[in-house]
XYZ file of C-alpha atoms in Angstrom:
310
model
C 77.345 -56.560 138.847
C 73.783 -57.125 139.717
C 73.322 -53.608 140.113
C 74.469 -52.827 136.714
C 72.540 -55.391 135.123
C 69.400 -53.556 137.200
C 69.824 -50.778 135.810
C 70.395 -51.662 132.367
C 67.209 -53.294 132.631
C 65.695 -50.448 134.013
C 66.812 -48.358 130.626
C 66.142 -51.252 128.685
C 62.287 -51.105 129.861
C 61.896 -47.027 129.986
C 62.763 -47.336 126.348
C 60.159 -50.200 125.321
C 57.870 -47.932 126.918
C 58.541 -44.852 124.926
C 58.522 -46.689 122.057
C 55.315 -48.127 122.777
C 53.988 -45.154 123.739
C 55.012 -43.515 120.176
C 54.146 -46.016 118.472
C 50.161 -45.969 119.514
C 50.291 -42.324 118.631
C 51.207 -43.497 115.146
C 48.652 -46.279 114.850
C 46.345 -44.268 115.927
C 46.518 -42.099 112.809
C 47.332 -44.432 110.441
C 45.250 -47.612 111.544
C 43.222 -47.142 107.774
C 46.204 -47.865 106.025
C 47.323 -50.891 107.890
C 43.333 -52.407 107.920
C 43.252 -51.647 104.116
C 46.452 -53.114 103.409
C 46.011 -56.493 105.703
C 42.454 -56.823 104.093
C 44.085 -56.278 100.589
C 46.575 -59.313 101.999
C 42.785 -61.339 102.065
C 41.576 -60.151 98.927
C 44.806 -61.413 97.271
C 44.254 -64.753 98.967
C 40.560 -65.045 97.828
C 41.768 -64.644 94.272
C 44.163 -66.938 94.575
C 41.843 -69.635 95.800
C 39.596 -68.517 92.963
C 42.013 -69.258 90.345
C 42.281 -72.794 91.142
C 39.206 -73.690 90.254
C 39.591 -72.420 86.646
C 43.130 -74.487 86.353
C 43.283 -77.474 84.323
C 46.188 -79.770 84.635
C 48.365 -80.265 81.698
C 51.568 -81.357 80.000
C 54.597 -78.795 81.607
C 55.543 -75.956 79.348
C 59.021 -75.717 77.637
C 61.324 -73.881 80.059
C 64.937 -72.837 79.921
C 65.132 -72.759 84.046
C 64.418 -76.549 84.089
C 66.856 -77.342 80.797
C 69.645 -75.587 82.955
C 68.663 -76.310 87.093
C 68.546 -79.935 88.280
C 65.076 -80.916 89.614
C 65.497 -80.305 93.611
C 62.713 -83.219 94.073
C 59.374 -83.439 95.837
C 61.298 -84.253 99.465
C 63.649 -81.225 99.000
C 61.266 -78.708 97.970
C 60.841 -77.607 101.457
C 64.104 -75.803 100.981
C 62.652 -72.909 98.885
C 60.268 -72.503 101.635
C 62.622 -72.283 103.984
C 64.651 -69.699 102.747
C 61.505 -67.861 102.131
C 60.477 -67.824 105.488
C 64.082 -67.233 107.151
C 63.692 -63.310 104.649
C 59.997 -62.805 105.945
C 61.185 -63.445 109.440
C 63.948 -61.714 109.659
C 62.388 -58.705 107.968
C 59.497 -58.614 110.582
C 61.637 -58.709 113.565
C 63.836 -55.921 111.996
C 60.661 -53.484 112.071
C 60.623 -53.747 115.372
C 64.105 -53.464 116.747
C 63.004 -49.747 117.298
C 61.593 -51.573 120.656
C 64.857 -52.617 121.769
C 68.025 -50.944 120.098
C 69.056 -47.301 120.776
C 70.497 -46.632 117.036
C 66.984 -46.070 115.550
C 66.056 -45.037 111.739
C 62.289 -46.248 111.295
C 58.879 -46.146 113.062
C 57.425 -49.476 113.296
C 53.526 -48.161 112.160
C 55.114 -46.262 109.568
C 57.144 -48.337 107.954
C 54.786 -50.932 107.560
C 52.355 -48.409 105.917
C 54.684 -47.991 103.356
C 55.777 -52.189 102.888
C 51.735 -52.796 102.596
C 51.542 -49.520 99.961
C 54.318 -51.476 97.784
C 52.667 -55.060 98.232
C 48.586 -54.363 97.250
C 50.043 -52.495 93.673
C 52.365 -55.481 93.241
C 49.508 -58.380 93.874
C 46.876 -56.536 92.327
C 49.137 -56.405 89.371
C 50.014 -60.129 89.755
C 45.833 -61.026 90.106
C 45.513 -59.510 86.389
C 47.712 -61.327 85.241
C 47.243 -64.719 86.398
C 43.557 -64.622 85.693
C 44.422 -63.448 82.335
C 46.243 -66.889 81.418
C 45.805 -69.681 83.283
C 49.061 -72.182 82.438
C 49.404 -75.505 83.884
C 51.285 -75.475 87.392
C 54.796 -77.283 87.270
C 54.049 -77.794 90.851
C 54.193 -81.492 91.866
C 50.330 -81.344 93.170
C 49.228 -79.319 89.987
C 50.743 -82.560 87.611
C 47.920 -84.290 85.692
C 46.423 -87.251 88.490
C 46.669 -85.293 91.288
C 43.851 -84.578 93.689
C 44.842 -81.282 94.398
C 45.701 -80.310 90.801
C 41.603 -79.423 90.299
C 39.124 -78.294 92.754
C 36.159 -79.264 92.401
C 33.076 -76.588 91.808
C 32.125 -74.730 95.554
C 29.160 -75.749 97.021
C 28.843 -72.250 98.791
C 30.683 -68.785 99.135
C 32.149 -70.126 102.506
C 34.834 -72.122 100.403
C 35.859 -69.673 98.777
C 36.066 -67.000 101.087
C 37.322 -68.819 103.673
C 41.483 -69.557 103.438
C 43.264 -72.195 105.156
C 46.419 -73.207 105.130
C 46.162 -76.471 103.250
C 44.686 -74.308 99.960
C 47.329 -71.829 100.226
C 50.337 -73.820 100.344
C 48.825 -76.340 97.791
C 47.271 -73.885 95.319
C 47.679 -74.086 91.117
C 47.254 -71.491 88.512
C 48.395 -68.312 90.227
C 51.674 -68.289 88.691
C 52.392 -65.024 86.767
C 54.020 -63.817 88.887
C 55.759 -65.352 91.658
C 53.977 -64.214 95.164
C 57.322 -65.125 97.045
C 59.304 -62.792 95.210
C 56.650 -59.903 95.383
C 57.770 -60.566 99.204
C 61.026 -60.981 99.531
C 61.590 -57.992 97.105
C 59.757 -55.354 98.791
C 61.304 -56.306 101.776
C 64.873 -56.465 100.387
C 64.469 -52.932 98.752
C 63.227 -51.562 101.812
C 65.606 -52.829 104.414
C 68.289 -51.303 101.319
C 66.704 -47.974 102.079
C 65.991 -47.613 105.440
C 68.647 -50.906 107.130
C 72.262 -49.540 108.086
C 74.245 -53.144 107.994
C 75.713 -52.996 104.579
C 76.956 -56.326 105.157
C 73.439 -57.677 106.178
C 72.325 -55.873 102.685
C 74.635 -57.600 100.587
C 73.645 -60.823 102.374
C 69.968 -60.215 101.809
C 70.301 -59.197 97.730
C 72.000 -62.742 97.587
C 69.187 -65.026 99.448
C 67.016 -63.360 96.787
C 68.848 -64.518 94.491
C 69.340 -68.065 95.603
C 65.638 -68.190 96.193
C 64.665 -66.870 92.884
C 66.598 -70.359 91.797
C 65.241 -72.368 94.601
C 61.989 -71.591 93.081
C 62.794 -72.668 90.077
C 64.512 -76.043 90.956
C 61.880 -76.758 93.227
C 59.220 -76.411 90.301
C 57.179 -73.879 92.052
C 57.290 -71.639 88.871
C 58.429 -71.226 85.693
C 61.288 -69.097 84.928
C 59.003 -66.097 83.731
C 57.020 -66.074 86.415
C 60.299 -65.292 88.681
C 61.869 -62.595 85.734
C 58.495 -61.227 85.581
C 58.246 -60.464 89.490
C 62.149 -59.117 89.223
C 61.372 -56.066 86.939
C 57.332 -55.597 88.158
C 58.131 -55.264 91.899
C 60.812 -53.005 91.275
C 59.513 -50.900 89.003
C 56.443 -50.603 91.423
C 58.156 -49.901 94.226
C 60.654 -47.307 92.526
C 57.278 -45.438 91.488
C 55.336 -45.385 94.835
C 58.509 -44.401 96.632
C 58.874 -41.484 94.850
C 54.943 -40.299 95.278
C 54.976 -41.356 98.960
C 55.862 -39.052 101.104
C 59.323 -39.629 103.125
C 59.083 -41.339 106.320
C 60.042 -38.653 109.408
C 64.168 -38.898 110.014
C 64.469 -40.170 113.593
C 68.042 -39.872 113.656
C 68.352 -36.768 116.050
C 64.602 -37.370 117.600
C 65.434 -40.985 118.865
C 67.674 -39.257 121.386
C 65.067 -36.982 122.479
C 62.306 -39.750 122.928
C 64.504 -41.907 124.712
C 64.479 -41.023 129.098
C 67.366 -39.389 130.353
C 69.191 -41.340 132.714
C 70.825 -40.006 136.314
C 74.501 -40.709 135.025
C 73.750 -38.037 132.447
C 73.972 -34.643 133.190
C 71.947 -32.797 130.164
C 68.895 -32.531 130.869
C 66.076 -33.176 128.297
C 65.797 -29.453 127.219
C 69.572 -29.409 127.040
C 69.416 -32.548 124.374
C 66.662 -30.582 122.697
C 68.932 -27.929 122.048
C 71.773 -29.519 120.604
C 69.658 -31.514 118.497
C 68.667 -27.783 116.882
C 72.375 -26.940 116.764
C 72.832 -24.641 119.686
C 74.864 -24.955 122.934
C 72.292 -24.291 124.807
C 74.437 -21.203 126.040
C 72.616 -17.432 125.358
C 74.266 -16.113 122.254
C 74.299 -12.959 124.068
C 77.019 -14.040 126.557
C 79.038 -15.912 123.159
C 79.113 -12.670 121.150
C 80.392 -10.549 124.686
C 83.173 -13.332 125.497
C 84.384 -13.758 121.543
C 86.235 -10.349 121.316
C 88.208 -10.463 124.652
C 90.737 -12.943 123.080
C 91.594 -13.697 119.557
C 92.963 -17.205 120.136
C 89.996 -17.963 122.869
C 87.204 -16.492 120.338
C 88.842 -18.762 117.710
C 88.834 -21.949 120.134
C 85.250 -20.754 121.155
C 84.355 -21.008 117.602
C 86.081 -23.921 117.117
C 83.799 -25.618 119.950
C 80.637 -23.766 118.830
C 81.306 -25.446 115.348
C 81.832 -28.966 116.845
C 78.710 -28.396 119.038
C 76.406 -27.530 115.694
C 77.743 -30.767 113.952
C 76.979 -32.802 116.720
């Protein structure tokens, strides 16, 4: 038993390894994309902070979510958060089951490239819009008497430019539209693409939707600012997807990356060739055996046929 359990480990490492190993070589060549699109992340933040200076607390606009969702309260508005978090989470540790799991579809490097691509168009669509109208937050620390509902003007450049958590969580007037969803969308749509649990994609199109109501009972947002995101993000990411090019199909190279274990007797040139759809046998030696017997040249087809689908 403790052998076996050795050994497994033993793959279990060798593969991390590869992976890692493959998974520099992509960084390597596409580190620009991932700087531009974290420091995009920042730039989003900035504006964001930026915004709440210009908002002005006010009476809370007419909206049909709050007529028909009951209020979830000021101690139960974690629960929108929560949800939010479990889909960001869970996405993230998803990229990188490559590390771990043999059954692999994605590269870590490059499917982040493409999750950042779909998130700067979305926010810097969202910035234009929320600086174009500023509406009074619904938030509870937006209301008219709260502290937090106005900033007061910075005395330097450091306040702005510098995010912490406190003025993320608690900031007013970047509502249209809803940051969350921008979020929890792309990652939804691209675990649709690229996941292979259709179960787990079912599950994931519904804790959208229970967080696009969460949002809304928890007075985060107005209803528009949730609709809004619904159409935008997935408009923008139908768009890019098609002008991006395709990520690389793993399917048949995973095997190849992977190290051959002893218990296996094909070699790593013999994987390579069934991957192209050979046998691996000369096709000299196929075409001389094929005519010495018509039912063994039709069995030897038969095989040769099973060996190109594999």
């Amino acid at each position: 038993m403790s052998l076996y359990i050795g050994r497994e480990a033993s793959k279990l490492w060798k593969r991390v390894c590869a992976e890692i190993t493959t998974e520099i070589s992509l960084l390597q060549e596409n580190w620009k994309y991932l700087l531009a699109g974290i420091l995009c992340q920042y730039i989003h933040g900035v504006a964001a902070r930026g915004v709440h200076y210009l908002h002005r607390p006010g009476p809370i606009l007419q909206d049909v979510g709050f007529y028909l969702l009951p209020e979830l309260g000021q101690d139960k508005a974690y629960i929108s958060e929560a949800v939010f978090n479990s889909v960001f989470i869970s996405f993230f540790l998803w990229t990188f089951h490559p590390f771990i799991f043999k059954s692999k579809k994605i590269y870590t490097v490059l499917i982040w490239c493409r999750v950042l691509a779909f998130l700067v168009f979305s926010q810097m669509l969202r910035i234009f819009t929320f600086y174009s109208t500023q509406l009074p937050g619904p938030n509870y620390h937006c209301h008219v008497g709260s502290k937090l509902a106005t900033l007061p003007p910075p005395k330097n450049a450091l306040e702005v430019l510098v995010l912490i958590p406190s003025g993320i969580l608690y900031g007013c007037g970047d509502l249209i539209f809803s940051s969350h969803m921008i979020f929890s969308l792309v990652f939804v749509r691209t675990y649709q693409k690229y996941g292979t649990r259709r179960f787990i994609k079912q599950c994931a199109w519904l804790t959208v939707v229970i967080q696009s109501l969460l949002i809304v009972a928890s007075r985060k947002h107005y209803t528009v600012d949730v609709v809004v995101a619904w159409y935008t993000v997935n408009l923008v990411v139908f768009f890019l997807d098609n002008k991006l090019p395709e990520l690389p199909d793993r399917t048949g190279a995973a095997a190849f990356l992977l190290p051959v274990s002893k218990d296996n007797n094909k070699t790593k040139e013999e994987s390579h060739k069934l991957i192209n759809g050979n046998s691996g046998e000369p096709l000299d030696n196929r075409r001389s055996r094929n005519p010495m017997n018509g039912k063994n040249g039709e069995d030897g087809n038969t095989g040769g046929h099973g060996d190109t689908e594999g």
